[in-house]
XYZ file of C-alpha atoms in Angstrom:
721
model
C -0.218 -0.062 -0.541
C 1.235 3.832 -0.499
C 2.500 6.084 2.445
C 0.160 8.270 3.585
C 2.167 11.633 4.769
C 0.897 13.948 7.133
C 1.650 17.730 7.163
C 5.153 19.310 6.872
C 6.169 20.630 10.387
C 9.929 21.835 10.994
C 10.933 21.270 7.566
C 9.844 17.441 8.362
C 7.205 15.197 7.420
C 6.053 11.526 9.024
C 4.026 8.835 6.711
C 2.608 5.272 7.936
C 2.576 2.570 5.606
C 0.441 -0.306 6.016
C 1.187 -4.165 4.525
C -2.069 -6.368 5.145
C -1.663 -9.978 5.173
C -4.728 -11.782 6.342
C -5.717 -10.869 9.024
C -2.441 -9.120 9.859
C -1.339 -5.604 9.493
C 2.187 -4.671 9.157
C 2.580 -0.533 9.929
C 5.672 0.952 9.032
C 6.471 4.983 10.042
C 8.640 6.940 7.656
C 10.284 10.270 8.123
C 12.056 12.286 5.370
C 13.486 15.887 5.504
C 12.094 18.922 3.174
C 14.243 19.486 0.095
C 17.114 22.008 0.987
C 16.951 21.619 4.737
C 19.380 19.038 6.685
C 18.295 17.925 9.844
C 20.619 15.943 12.774
C 18.802 15.653 15.990
C 17.260 13.330 18.474
C 12.790 13.447 19.412
C 10.053 11.215 20.621
C 7.940 9.587 18.295
C 4.050 9.385 19.977
C 1.763 6.866 19.144
C -1.798 7.841 19.006
C -5.308 6.528 17.894
C -5.431 2.232 18.153
C -1.915 2.125 19.512
C -0.292 3.874 22.266
C 2.968 4.763 23.710
C 6.170 6.435 22.592
C 9.696 5.443 21.370
C 13.018 7.313 20.819
C 14.035 8.559 17.408
C 17.521 9.742 16.096
C 17.305 11.536 12.697
C 20.119 13.103 10.099
C 20.033 14.093 6.656
C 21.760 16.212 3.919
C 19.937 19.099 1.876
C 19.053 16.796 -0.202
C 15.046 14.307 0.537
C 15.942 11.609 2.400
C 13.453 9.172 3.599
C 14.130 6.574 6.545
C 11.857 3.895 7.875
C 11.388 4.715 12.094
C 9.289 1.998 13.286
C 7.989 -1.026 11.742
C 5.323 -3.217 14.085
C 2.559 -5.562 13.209
C -0.957 -5.967 14.557
C -3.979 -8.622 14.241
C -7.332 -7.192 13.996
C -10.517 -7.277 11.983
C -12.668 -4.617 10.881
C -11.322 -1.015 10.763
C -8.809 1.056 13.311
C -7.066 4.603 12.816
C -3.433 4.417 13.813
C -1.666 8.147 14.364
C 1.897 9.367 15.131
C 3.229 12.657 15.905
C 7.054 14.166 16.711
C 8.419 17.500 17.810
C 11.081 18.611 15.675
C 14.155 20.184 17.337
C 15.826 23.163 16.080
C 13.494 23.619 13.354
C 10.222 23.680 15.794
C 7.219 22.490 15.276
C 5.660 19.135 15.644
C 5.129 16.498 12.694
C 1.978 14.308 12.733
C 0.508 11.675 10.433
C -2.901 9.446 10.061
C -3.846 6.629 8.973
C -7.298 4.026 8.729
C -6.642 0.524 8.305
C -10.016 -1.842 7.232
C -9.008 -5.527 7.414
C -12.231 -7.581 6.444
C -13.279 -11.077 8.173
C -12.013 -13.985 6.668
C -13.947 -16.174 4.306
C -14.632 -19.409 5.733
C -15.714 -22.112 3.805
C -18.808 -24.295 4.652
C -17.893 -27.901 5.365
C -17.938 -30.596 3.230
C -20.722 -33.058 3.166
C -19.898 -36.155 5.268
C -20.058 -39.635 4.025
C -22.061 -42.580 6.166
C -20.313 -45.438 5.802
C -22.327 -47.572 8.366
C -25.010 -48.115 10.689
C -24.161 -50.552 13.835
C -27.130 -52.173 15.502
C -27.138 -52.457 19.247
C -30.472 -53.451 19.404
C -34.127 -52.531 18.265
C -33.662 -49.195 20.417
C -30.048 -48.682 19.814
C -28.352 -48.254 16.646
C -24.765 -45.775 15.523
C -24.244 -44.597 12.396
C -20.899 -43.745 11.620
C -19.113 -41.218 9.143
C -15.962 -40.370 7.106
C -15.358 -36.396 7.432
C -14.117 -34.190 5.035
C -13.802 -31.211 6.748
C -13.220 -29.679 10.019
C -16.752 -29.881 11.782
C -18.092 -27.541 15.371
C -20.944 -29.763 15.370
C -23.037 -32.425 13.376
C -26.563 -32.530 12.500
C -28.221 -36.219 12.979
C -31.729 -36.973 10.687
C -33.828 -40.105 10.791
C -36.351 -41.009 8.316
C -38.559 -43.559 9.704
C -40.782 -46.008 7.836
C -43.852 -47.884 10.177
C -45.550 -50.548 8.690
C -48.300 -52.479 10.269
C -49.485 -55.102 7.475
C -48.932 -56.304 3.972
C -50.572 -52.995 2.775
C -49.782 -50.497 5.156
C -46.333 -48.342 4.646
C -46.074 -44.944 5.988
C -42.999 -43.313 5.396
C -42.332 -40.161 7.585
C -40.193 -37.045 6.359
C -36.422 -36.506 7.615
C -36.526 -35.439 11.290
C -33.405 -33.931 13.284
C -32.760 -36.241 16.147
C -29.504 -34.805 17.462
C -27.170 -32.229 17.001
C -23.525 -33.086 18.838
C -20.868 -30.773 19.070
C -17.441 -30.673 18.301
C -16.621 -32.849 15.010
C -17.649 -36.101 15.713
C -17.744 -39.334 13.423
C -20.443 -41.603 14.944
C -23.911 -41.222 17.109
C -25.782 -43.523 18.904
C -29.750 -43.237 18.424
C -31.751 -44.947 21.091
C -35.133 -43.959 19.949
C -35.546 -47.072 17.497
C -38.723 -49.739 17.769
C -38.922 -52.995 16.583
C -41.350 -53.531 13.272
C -39.534 -50.626 11.799
C -37.317 -49.203 9.047
C -35.134 -46.286 9.369
C -32.814 -44.313 6.949
C -30.268 -42.216 8.167
C -28.863 -38.714 6.973
C -26.030 -36.248 8.282
C -24.570 -32.722 7.520
C -21.297 -30.866 8.970
C -21.784 -27.643 10.609
C -18.661 -24.374 11.306
C -18.762 -20.728 11.157
C -18.889 -21.347 7.284
C -22.728 -22.932 7.637
C -24.128 -26.260 7.245
C -22.327 -28.770 4.594
C -24.990 -30.204 2.091
C -26.485 -33.804 3.110
C -24.827 -36.585 3.222
C -25.725 -39.951 1.464
C -28.869 -41.264 2.733
C -27.950 -44.949 4.427
C -30.713 -47.259 5.108
C -33.152 -48.517 5.248
C -32.224 -50.372 8.743
C -34.945 -52.658 9.754
C -35.779 -53.633 12.881
C -37.018 -57.126 14.525
C -40.214 -57.630 12.710
C -43.541 -58.519 14.939
C -45.531 -62.107 14.889
C -47.412 -62.568 12.029
C -51.366 -63.135 12.255
C -53.960 -65.038 11.008
C -52.445 -68.196 10.526
C -54.457 -70.642 8.390
C -54.121 -73.890 7.246
C -55.789 -75.346 4.251
C -55.788 -78.918 2.864
C -55.173 -79.362 -0.770
C -54.995 -82.828 -1.895
C -52.296 -84.728 0.162
C -50.458 -81.287 0.360
C -50.996 -78.501 3.111
C -50.845 -74.367 2.188
C -49.942 -72.678 5.361
C -50.740 -68.599 5.155
C -50.755 -65.712 7.348
C -51.095 -62.281 7.512
C -47.984 -60.033 7.180
C -46.741 -58.087 10.284
C -45.327 -55.359 7.487
C -44.203 -54.598 3.845
C -40.541 -54.665 4.447
C -38.717 -57.646 2.728
C -39.560 -60.263 4.709
C -38.750 -64.135 4.859
C -40.655 -67.303 7.081
C -39.340 -69.841 9.047
C -42.796 -72.614 9.192
C -43.078 -75.071 12.117
C -45.615 -77.881 12.653
C -46.757 -79.064 15.781
C -43.581 -76.795 16.854
C -40.917 -78.448 14.928
C -39.338 -76.443 11.791
C -40.728 -77.503 8.746
C -39.505 -74.443 6.751
C -36.856 -71.949 6.814
C -36.415 -68.430 4.801
C -39.676 -69.121 2.350
C -42.147 -67.093 1.427
C -45.600 -67.174 1.737
C -48.346 -68.836 1.232
C -46.085 -71.981 1.634
C -46.949 -75.712 0.970
C -46.406 -77.993 2.920
C -45.847 -81.165 0.548
C -47.183 -84.674 1.798
C -47.381 -84.142 5.616
C -48.292 -86.806 7.451
C -51.935 -88.055 7.367
C -51.708 -90.118 10.674
C -51.404 -86.976 12.914
C -53.016 -83.770 12.880
C -51.067 -80.580 11.728
C -50.765 -77.154 13.035
C -48.657 -74.095 12.457
C -47.002 -71.448 13.513
C -44.929 -69.160 11.359
C -41.854 -66.194 12.027
C -40.744 -63.576 9.894
C -37.454 -62.369 9.316
C -35.492 -59.581 7.960
C -32.234 -58.551 7.270
C -31.093 -55.408 9.413
C -28.416 -53.900 6.462
C -26.784 -52.951 9.491
C -24.031 -55.363 9.788
C -26.158 -57.668 7.675
C -28.167 -59.065 10.577
C -30.968 -61.378 10.218
C -33.784 -60.126 12.474
C -35.648 -63.088 13.766
C -39.148 -62.235 15.296
C -41.486 -63.950 17.449
C -43.664 -67.109 16.302
C -47.188 -66.246 15.686
C -50.394 -67.745 17.194
C -51.174 -70.809 16.218
C -53.744 -72.223 13.153
C -56.756 -74.061 12.780
C -55.908 -77.925 13.129
C -55.572 -79.574 9.621
C -55.428 -83.315 9.103
C -55.440 -85.368 6.176
C -58.676 -86.717 4.578
C -60.178 -89.170 7.517
C -63.825 -90.232 8.413
C -65.173 -87.683 11.076
C -65.593 -88.124 14.736
C -69.009 -89.114 16.229
C -71.369 -86.223 16.273
C -72.060 -84.352 20.102
C -74.257 -81.740 21.390
C -77.374 -83.264 20.099
C -80.709 -81.338 20.880
C -83.013 -81.772 22.080
C -81.759 -84.370 25.052
C -83.973 -85.282 27.850
C -86.358 -81.896 27.115
C -89.672 -81.413 25.569
C -91.328 -80.873 22.734
C -95.333 -80.390 21.804
C -97.152 -82.279 19.424
C -98.611 -79.479 17.053
C -95.259 -78.126 15.954
C -92.641 -79.891 13.951
C -89.113 -80.696 15.881
C -86.029 -79.331 14.555
C -83.037 -81.950 15.545
C -79.490 -80.078 15.425
C -75.790 -81.722 16.114
C -72.144 -81.081 16.132
C -69.822 -82.313 13.475
C -66.842 -83.071 14.717
C -64.316 -83.197 11.518
C -60.643 -85.309 11.749
C -59.421 -83.697 9.150
C -61.151 -80.348 9.292
C -63.479 -81.057 6.284
C -67.306 -79.351 6.334
C -70.145 -81.632 6.907
C -71.412 -83.026 3.510
C -74.013 -85.388 4.425
C -75.830 -86.637 7.713
C -77.752 -89.734 8.307
C -80.494 -89.723 11.142
C -82.116 -91.983 12.922
C -85.048 -91.848 15.110
C -87.914 -93.548 16.689
C -90.489 -93.981 19.162
C -88.756 -95.713 22.190
C -89.535 -99.093 22.187
C -90.267 -99.525 18.538
C -88.875 -102.472 16.729
C -87.238 -100.147 13.918
C -85.754 -97.029 13.008
C -86.635 -94.329 10.397
C -84.108 -93.185 8.739
C -83.684 -89.583 6.454
C -80.644 -87.843 5.560
C -79.483 -84.486 5.670
C -76.630 -82.544 3.591
C -74.389 -79.607 4.847
C -76.921 -78.212 7.525
C -76.131 -79.444 11.048
C -79.864 -79.811 11.704
C -83.025 -81.561 10.553
C -86.749 -80.842 10.922
C -88.964 -83.994 11.898
C -92.925 -84.047 10.858
C -95.149 -83.718 13.297
C -94.784 -86.438 15.888
C -97.418 -88.253 18.295
C -97.281 -87.392 22.074
C -94.629 -90.120 23.533
C -90.907 -90.667 24.267
C -88.635 -90.407 21.135
C -84.950 -91.067 20.690
C -82.526 -89.868 17.694
C -78.840 -90.841 16.681
C -76.637 -89.242 14.230
C -73.593 -90.018 11.469
C -71.941 -87.425 9.482
C -69.549 -87.376 6.505
C -67.120 -85.041 5.133
C -64.484 -84.688 2.394
C -63.723 -88.466 3.218
C -66.040 -90.993 1.566
C -66.582 -92.952 4.833
C -69.486 -91.975 7.777
C -68.769 -91.271 11.085
C -69.876 -93.797 13.616
C -73.411 -92.941 15.001
C -73.562 -90.643 18.050
C -74.726 -91.329 21.324
C -78.987 -91.957 21.471
C -80.380 -88.556 22.824
C -84.160 -88.636 23.849
C -87.185 -86.070 24.100
C -90.420 -86.109 24.879
C -93.198 -84.918 22.893
C -96.783 -83.509 25.008
C -99.868 -82.026 24.127
C -99.785 -78.302 24.252
C -100.929 -76.775 27.357
C -104.033 -74.550 28.226
C -104.999 -72.049 30.542
C -108.112 -70.537 30.631
C -108.839 -67.376 32.635
C -111.709 -67.742 35.092
C -111.423 -64.404 37.243
C -112.455 -61.411 35.894
C -115.168 -61.853 33.030
C -116.838 -58.613 31.544
C -116.776 -56.257 34.200
C -115.204 -56.045 37.699
C -116.026 -53.661 41.015
C -113.206 -53.539 42.919
C -110.149 -51.030 41.795
C -107.838 -54.601 42.948
C -107.664 -57.096 40.797
C -106.882 -61.005 41.630
C -106.793 -62.463 38.635
C -107.484 -66.365 38.794
C -107.090 -69.343 35.650
C -107.348 -73.044 35.218
C -104.544 -74.879 34.089
C -105.343 -78.192 31.501
C -102.262 -80.726 30.065
C -103.870 -83.310 28.640
C -100.610 -85.878 30.156
C -101.080 -84.603 33.480
C -98.450 -82.695 33.680
C -98.221 -79.958 35.833
C -97.677 -75.945 35.237
C -93.792 -74.801 35.625
C -94.039 -71.267 34.991
C -96.416 -68.233 33.775
C -96.869 -64.848 32.232
C -99.293 -62.151 32.970
C -100.104 -58.919 31.438
C -102.937 -55.877 32.085
C -103.510 -53.871 29.082
C -105.647 -50.738 28.938
C -107.874 -49.984 26.263
C -105.248 -48.574 23.893
C -103.496 -51.933 24.056
C -100.664 -50.287 26.254
C -98.935 -52.680 28.610
C -99.960 -51.158 32.003
C -98.277 -54.590 34.370
C -96.077 -57.376 33.870
C -96.198 -60.131 35.902
C -94.262 -64.171 35.688
C -93.531 -66.306 38.126
C -92.485 -69.971 38.821
C -94.916 -73.420 39.713
C -98.474 -74.138 39.738
C -99.829 -70.541 41.218
C -103.193 -69.961 39.851
C -104.184 -66.788 41.523
C -102.021 -63.694 41.073
C -103.445 -60.067 42.295
C -102.573 -57.075 40.346
C -100.335 -54.222 41.816
C -102.117 -51.582 39.347
C -105.119 -49.942 40.975
C -108.024 -50.054 38.264
C -109.710 -46.957 37.550
C -113.689 -46.804 37.765
C -115.346 -47.036 33.990
C -111.994 -48.011 32.482
C -111.834 -50.673 30.026
C -108.871 -53.296 30.500
C -107.979 -56.964 28.999
C -106.236 -59.628 30.648
C -103.348 -61.670 28.879
C -102.178 -64.911 30.314
C -100.118 -67.969 29.215
C -98.584 -70.618 30.889
C -95.642 -73.401 30.609
C -95.005 -77.082 30.959
C -91.407 -77.075 31.218
C -90.340 -74.907 27.991
C -93.569 -75.636 26.256
C -95.685 -72.800 26.509
C -99.532 -72.630 25.870
C -101.106 -69.966 23.710
C -102.184 -66.724 24.977
C -105.583 -66.287 26.373
C -106.970 -63.123 26.808
C -110.154 -61.502 29.009
C -111.389 -58.054 28.216
C -113.274 -56.455 30.658
C -115.107 -53.260 31.990
C -114.241 -52.145 35.967
C -117.775 -50.431 37.243
C -117.556 -49.826 40.743
C -121.390 -49.476 42.843
C -121.870 -45.542 43.467
C -122.847 -44.144 46.854
C -126.189 -42.765 47.410
C -126.100 -39.060 45.766
C -125.071 -36.067 48.506
C -127.830 -33.633 49.126
C -126.343 -30.134 48.657
C -128.112 -26.643 49.560
C -125.962 -23.723 48.920
C -127.164 -19.601 49.762
C -125.563 -16.594 49.866
C -124.463 -14.983 53.455
C -124.724 -11.218 52.984
C -123.056 -10.315 56.703
C -119.859 -12.644 55.610
C -119.766 -12.484 52.226
C -119.909 -15.758 51.744
C -121.515 -18.735 49.901
C -122.812 -20.963 52.771
C -122.862 -25.028 51.531
C -124.658 -27.628 53.330
C -123.483 -31.384 52.247
C -125.933 -33.970 53.812
C -125.345 -37.812 53.034
C -127.774 -38.964 50.658
C -130.116 -41.967 51.352
C -131.011 -43.239 47.754
C -130.615 -46.274 47.046
C -130.919 -47.396 50.248
C -128.519 -50.379 49.714
C -125.615 -47.955 48.543
C -122.100 -48.496 50.122
C -121.262 -46.028 52.580
C -119.962 -42.971 51.692
C -116.643 -42.284 52.843
C -115.220 -38.622 51.791
C -116.641 -35.668 50.088
C -115.040 -33.317 47.706
C -116.676 -29.941 46.669
C -116.211 -28.164 43.324
C -116.966 -24.649 42.359
C -117.429 -23.423 38.596
C -118.132 -19.478 37.914
C -118.272 -19.771 34.107
C -121.722 -22.367 34.089
C -120.292 -25.545 34.404
C -117.528 -25.056 31.594
C -114.766 -25.368 34.086
C -114.463 -26.919 37.770
C -112.150 -25.214 40.980
C -111.982 -27.747 43.328
C -112.490 -26.312 46.737
C -112.467 -29.231 49.463
C -111.691 -32.708 49.627
C -111.528 -35.370 52.113
C -114.740 -34.119 54.015
C -115.348 -36.220 56.479
C -119.870 -36.155 56.881
C -120.830 -36.514 60.805
C -123.856 -36.386 62.923
C -124.368 -35.066 66.277
C -127.419 -37.063 67.268
C -127.978 -40.697 65.992
C -130.529 -40.209 64.369
C -129.798 -37.573 62.093
C -128.033 -37.939 59.092
C -124.445 -37.354 58.666
C -124.009 -33.770 56.944
C -121.064 -31.012 57.091
C -121.554 -27.253 56.243
C -118.492 -25.299 55.010
C -118.505 -21.534 53.837
C -116.680 -20.004 50.496
C -115.184 -16.729 50.261
C -114.331 -16.773 46.396
C -117.538 -17.253 44.986
C -118.981 -14.487 43.301
C -120.791 -11.827 45.293
C -123.448 -10.884 42.321
C -124.395 -13.412 39.692
C -124.360 -17.071 39.499
C -121.543 -19.676 41.294
C -122.461 -23.688 40.550
C -121.393 -25.622 43.333
C -120.891 -29.879 43.306
C -120.529 -32.118 45.665
C -119.160 -35.541 44.852
C -119.532 -38.634 47.537
C -116.798 -41.203 47.593
C -116.411 -44.686 48.747
C -113.423 -46.320 50.048
C -112.728 -47.789 46.757
C -113.281 -44.752 44.683
C -116.771 -45.106 43.694
C -118.457 -41.888 43.373
C -121.997 -39.938 42.640
C -122.387 -36.404 42.660
C -125.267 -33.397 43.012
C -124.742 -29.805 41.601
C -126.864 -26.824 42.863
C -126.645 -23.032 42.006
C -126.231 -20.015 43.738
C -127.235 -16.697 42.673
C -125.898 -13.509 44.928
C -126.805 -10.119 44.603
C -124.495 -8.157 47.087
C -124.615 -4.548 46.184
C -121.053 -4.092 48.055
C -117.038 -4.029 47.256
C -115.805 -7.473 49.345
C -112.023 -7.058 49.591
C -110.596 -10.790 51.413
C -107.732 -11.376 53.214
C -106.075 -14.221 55.130
C -105.265 -18.095 54.577
C -108.506 -18.833 53.123
C -110.195 -15.512 52.644
C -112.558 -15.406 54.987
C -111.438 -11.885 56.532
C -113.388 -9.803 54.633
C -114.101 -6.162 54.740
C -117.622 -4.979 53.561
C -116.914 -1.671 51.384
C -119.343 0.591 49.361
C -119.795 0.340 45.597
C -117.842 2.911 44.185
C -118.663 4.064 40.553
C -115.239 5.098 40.340
C -114.185 1.822 40.280
C -110.866 1.203 37.673
C -109.885 -2.382 36.417
C -107.259 -2.343 34.314
C -105.855 -4.774 32.019
C -102.962 -5.090 29.681
C -100.229 -7.411 27.637
C -96.779 -6.257 27.271
C -95.976 -5.442 23.816
C -93.032 -3.878 22.615
C -90.998 -3.364 18.667
C -88.124 -4.939 17.231
C -86.169 -4.356 14.208
C -84.363 -7.285 12.229
C -81.645 -6.706 9.519
C -82.884 -6.684 6.359
C -86.341 -5.371 7.306
C -87.405 -1.673 6.603
C -89.879 -1.682 9.853
C -90.175 -2.943 13.180
C -91.705 -6.137 14.002
C -94.544 -6.093 16.959
C -93.921 -8.549 19.447
C -96.087 -9.798 22.283
C -95.250 -11.259 25.689
C -96.735 -13.658 27.718
C -97.210 -11.535 30.652
C -100.358 -9.757 31.552
C -101.353 -7.301 34.104
C -104.303 -6.623 35.818
C -105.124 -4.141 38.473
C -107.984 -2.714 40.257
C -108.354 0.719 42.227
C -111.040 1.644 44.449
C -112.068 4.094 46.706
C -114.287 4.784 49.062
C -114.641 5.719 53.167
C -115.980 4.110 55.734
C -117.775 5.602 59.644
C -116.980 4.594 62.609
C -119.910 2.880 64.367
C -121.527 2.074 60.434
C -122.019 -1.589 60.739
C -122.754 -1.785 56.931
C -119.227 -1.360 55.867
C -116.021 -2.384 57.308
C -114.453 -1.053 60.026
C -111.167 1.085 60.236
C -109.712 -1.576 62.556
C -110.618 -4.375 59.932
C -108.971 -2.093 57.366
C -105.528 -2.038 59.010
C -106.318 -5.845 59.873
C -106.156 -6.342 56.129
C -103.379 -4.380 55.517
C -101.421 -6.310 58.160
C -102.201 -9.885 57.061
C -99.194 -11.904 56.442
C -101.435 -14.256 53.927
C -99.642 -13.922 50.365
C -102.995 -13.366 48.464
C -105.974 -11.197 48.718
C -109.393 -11.240 46.394
C -111.628 -8.368 45.176
C -115.212 -9.020 44.234
C -117.891 -6.661 43.051
C -121.640 -6.032 42.061
C -120.852 -6.651 38.350
C -119.833 -9.939 39.326
C -115.876 -9.606 38.995
C -113.179 -11.820 40.859
C -109.673 -10.674 40.798
C -107.287 -12.655 43.110
C -104.073 -10.298 43.900
C -102.190 -8.576 46.467
C -102.706 -5.431 48.009
C -99.438 -3.745 49.542
C -101.186 -1.174 51.890
C -104.163 0.203 53.058
C -104.073 4.457 53.288
C -106.894 5.781 55.416
C -107.225 9.648 55.521
C -109.087 11.330 58.384
C -112.087 13.023 56.483
C -113.920 14.478 59.567
C -114.451 12.856 62.929
C -115.470 9.357 62.544
C -115.181 9.018 58.528
C -112.413 7.676 57.102
C -111.244 7.482 53.351
C -109.387 5.015 52.017
C -108.044 4.510 48.196
C -106.818 0.618 47.451
C -104.788 -0.639 44.789
C -104.869 -4.144 44.259
C -102.398 -5.717 41.553
C -103.430 -9.283 40.163
C -102.006 -12.372 40.572
C -102.098 -16.144 40.374
C -104.451 -17.849 43.335
C-alpha cells in the first residue's frame, strides 16, 4: 500500500504505510526532510489512536530529501482501526504528525464438505449407531432420521427426515436410542462450522428392526398337501420360518407355503415367524412366532357327532321338532351329508332320513310319546362317522289355560286374576306370564313366576269406568300354552248421591254450603269422603274447593252432614257447586246446586282461606285495568319494526271510598288495618258486576275526613291464586 504522509512541520514530514496479510497488518512509520533543509537531532515519536506509547528517534540528513523507516510493527485484527503518530522537530521547531485508517475484512470461511455415512451399527432394536467419514473440520454435526412404519401387508407410511441430534465438536458417529421393533429407518448427516452447514450426506438405509409376529395363521388342505398362510406384519422384505406342531419344517420361505405330503397319521397345526435382514451389519432379525393356525388333518372319517338337541327336553305335538348336532371332523372338512335315525322308544325299527350340509333336521309332526334319535355325519372323506350317542326327548300336548276371573266386568280397584290349568298328559304348570293392557293396548303391568300358581293379585289400581284386558299364558317345562285373554270394564257400585244446599250470606260475604249424606238407594255403599267443586262459568270449568271432607252427625237419628263457607264465590251473579260422594274404593256420585248472589257491595278478602272480609260501598269510580306487555324489535333486512307480544299480562284494580266509625254496613277502620297487615300472600276483590280478581294489596292508607269518617284508596295487583 502507498504511504500516507502527514503535513510538513519544522521542515519535516511523517508518513504511515500498512502492509496487510490475512488478518495481520504490518504498520511502518517513515520520516523525511524537506528539500534544502538538513537535519540532525534526537526526538520522541508518540503513538495515538488504535496504538499507544512512544519511542526515541534519531534522524540525520543532508540538504536533499532523505526518507528513512522509523518504526515497524505488526497487529492482528478485523474491522477498521485508525493509527496516528506525532513527533516534535528539534532545532527547526514545530511538531510533525500523520494518521491512517486500516481496514481488514473478516476472512471468508468455506462451508464444510458433506460427510459420507459408511455404515450403521445395530446394538439392539432400540439402539443404532450411524458412523461417517469426515472431510472437513466441523463444530457440530446434524443427524436426521427417516422412519418407515408398516403395520400390515398393505400399510406403508414413510415420514419426512427429522432431526434427532446435533452433537458438538467434530464427531464421527452418533448412537440413536429412539428406534423401535417392526420399523425401518434411514439416516443422513450434515457438518456445521462457522461457514454454515454442509450439504446432506448420502442417505443410508433402510435399516430394519425385528419384525412382529405374523397374524391370522391358516392351514388349508389341498389334496395330499397343506397350504400355510398368514398376514404379514409389514411390507418389508420378509421371509418366514414355518413350524408344524412346534417342529421347524421350512426356513426363509415366502408365504403362502405348501407343506408337501405331510403325515396323514397325525393332525397338523402351524406357526410362522418373520425374518428380515437388518442392513446394519447384515444381521438377520427373527421375530416371534405367530399364534397357532387351525388344526388340519388329511382326509379321514369324522368322529361321532356330539351336542345333540333336544336331549332330555320336551317338544309339543302341534309343532315340528328341529334336531341339531355338532359335526366333528378329524380332517377339518365340513359336513357334506348326515344320516338321522329316530323312533318311538320301544319301537322295533328306526326311521332313517338324510341331511346334507346343515347340522340340523326338521322332523314331521310327532304323536305324544318319548322319542330317541342318533346321527352319523360325513365330511370330505368317503366314510361316514360312527353313530352318535342316543338322545331322547318327550312329545306332549300343548297345555291350555282359561281365565276364570275377571269376566266381562269388575267392581273393585284391586284385581286378583284367577285361571285354570290343563295339560292332557297331566303335567304340572311350571311357569306363567301375565299382562294387563289398557283400552289403547298399552301394557300397564307385566308379571311372571314359577310353579303351579293359579291366582295373582295385580299391583295396578283399576280406574272406575275404564276398560282393560288381561292376557295370560303358562308352560309345562319349556312348552308354552297359547296366549289367552279376557276383556272387562271396571264399574264400581256408586254411593247414594249427596244432598246439597247453597245460599249467600251477606254479613260474611260467603256462600254457605250444606252437604248431607244421600239415602237413595238404601243399599248403596257407604260414603267415605266428600269433595266440593266450584264453577263461575256455568260449569265449563271447575275449581276444586275442598276434598277429603267427612260427613258426621251429632245425634244418632240425624243423617251425617257438614257445612262449609266459600269466600271465593261470586258476590253478584251465579256460582255453581258440585258435591261428590266417594266410597272407600273410589266409586262416586255427584249433586250440583246453583247459588245466585246479589250483593251491592265491594268485598276485599284476605287471610289463609280469604275468610277475613271487608264489606265496602261500591264506588262507580272503580277502575279495572287489563294489559299485556308489547314491544317492537328491528331485524336486519327489514325496513320497519316487528311487533312482539309477551306472555306476561297485567291486571290492576283501583277503588276508593270511605268508612264510618260505628257503621255496621261497612268494614271498620280496625278491620281495614287488619287486612293491610295480614301476612297471607293472596287477597281477593269482588264487586256487584260479578268480578273476581285474586291479587295482592301492599297497603291500605286511611285518611281522616271528619270525625268518624275515613277515606281510603286501594290498589290490588292481579296475580295467580
